[in-house]
Amino acid sequence: MSHNEELPPGPDFALGVPLASVPPDGVLAGRVGKEAVLIARLADGLHAIGATCTHYGGPLAEGLRVGDEIRCPWHHACFSLRDGAARKAPAFAAVQAWRVKIDGDTVFVREPLHATTKPQPRTPRARIVIVGGGAAGFAAAERLRDLGHAGSLTMLSADASAPYDRPNLSKDFLAGTAPEDWIPLKSEAHYAKRDIDLRLGTKVVAIDHAAREVVLREGDRFGYDALLIATGAAPRPLRLPGFDHANVFALRSLTDARAIIAACASARAVAFVGAGFIGMEAAGALRERGLDVHVVAPDSVPMERALGAELGAWIQSLHAAKGVRFHLREKPAAFDGKALVLESGTRIDANMVIVGVGVAPRTSLAEQAGMQVDDGIVVDAWLQTSLPDHYAAGDVARFPLGEERARVEHWVHAERMGQAAAANMLGARHAFDDVPFFWTHHHGIDVRYCGYAGRWDRVEVDGDLNARDFTARYFREGALVAAASVGRDRENLEIEASLHR
Ligand SMILES: Cc1cc2nc3c(=O)[nH]c(=O)nc-3n(C[C@H](O)[C@H](O)[C@H](O)COP(=O)(O)OP(=O)(O)OC[C@H]3O[C@@H](n4cnc5c(N)ncnc54)[C@H](O)[C@@H]3O)c2cc1C
Ligand code: FES
């Protein structure tokens, strides 16, 4: 590769570009030295920020500008075009802001700006406790400190590990192509630095809302002025004969993923029960490890409920081409530790079984405390539960979405709910109205999905599935409610923005 090929595309802003080349909306993509940089024209003048997303390095120049922010084409993080701040998950770190100089008709960008503003310290709630150290809990803690919360901040997590990149557990980490040091969202030192009292392996067993205290398994109590419940969801077990064998796994936590990886060392074949997103991703990852992979599910194609028959069949074909063997319209009956027996009588030799038949929201704490629960903790538009000062976010929360109530199980959405709950705990009163978004990864192909289609009655596919270039639009009673895209990242962002409007 030549030296030039390593440089980000576009002009070198250090050498100057014509003022007229900066569009009135959109952004001008270029570079400063080897750094990808964007220039945007805002109401108060020109601004320049780094163009490489701080989440996984997505190219912001290929994203979508909406007002004074730029949205990443890969997982839809939002950055301020004014100062580079990471406004919305899944990115948490700002991109570099650069000084813009205008000389006559020429614009120059040469020097990084050093942020000087710090949030005003405030303590509308002196003691905040977060139950859960996953997507929503982590994002809430970060946002609380970003917004200047100067009181105590305690995160109680039943997990043995500090918050980590859960989506990666069924993707590169499981495939063995991502080392474990990519998995933590932050180092443990980070929590100390931000004065976040992170307690791992700490299970909350009750909420004494009258006393404003949570109770740990060991009997210890933590007082709070505001509480966030971010306990997520637990894999649904399958109570079938032999499903209590040690070589039957679920995949939710880092501990689960490590156990599966350890079992792979001596396994030749694995049977997945369920053909949902996580199961199919994991099937792909273990196929990459060279295992014989079987998928057993009662459905006619994988992921049919979410994506429809055509896309489901396409996902199936991707996996089948890599050697995954499907046993669809079949149900498991029993596992004897060596073979999975189906109701049809088929026997599948398997050294391990992985069950992925959906999750159930962890609502027991809320139920016991008397909060309203209905397949999830019911929250209002500000993510407050039926008890004042008690908030819920993430997979566990059922929130108002348009005319209905929804509970979604997506990483970015859980993080954004955590961010919104954090702001509201400090008194922002911002109604949470983000459009749900998720992505899923199969044999090197990313499907990006925005919107919420609990029910849909028509799907229109525009483009070519085999060319991996399409958008599927989902409609309910004539109205667009969601879209799934491959190879059309910007279009997915545009649809997301239109759904928000
Ligand atoms: C393997 C895998 C891959 C995924 N891939 C994707 C993907 O590609 N894209 C996508 O959009 N979504 C994906 N998801 C879904 C996504 O990870 C979840 O939607 C998201 O993690 C939900 O965040 P949460 O904070 O609500 O819950 P979680 O992240 O599950 O966190 C819940 C936390 O609460 C803790 N907890 C529970 N009960 C208690 C208690 N009583 N006391 C103390 N702590 C408690 C848990 O230990 C955990 O730390 C994936 C999920 C899995 C499991
Ligand atoms: S790489 Fe930008 S949001 Fe993930």
XYZ file of C-alpha atoms and ligand atoms in Angstrom, residues 53 55-58 72 74-77 90, ligand 2:
15
model
C -16.254 7.441 15.430
C -17.162 3.579 19.163
C -15.675 1.170 16.599
C -14.041 3.676 14.248
C -16.951 4.213 11.837
C -22.392 7.450 12.578
C -22.381 1.959 11.627
C -24.273 1.985 14.945
C -25.828 5.456 14.877
C -23.830 7.222 17.620
C -22.950 3.814 21.628
S -18.637 2.743 14.944
Fe -19.783 4.550 15.151
S -21.461 3.959 16.319
Fe -20.292 2.165 16.176
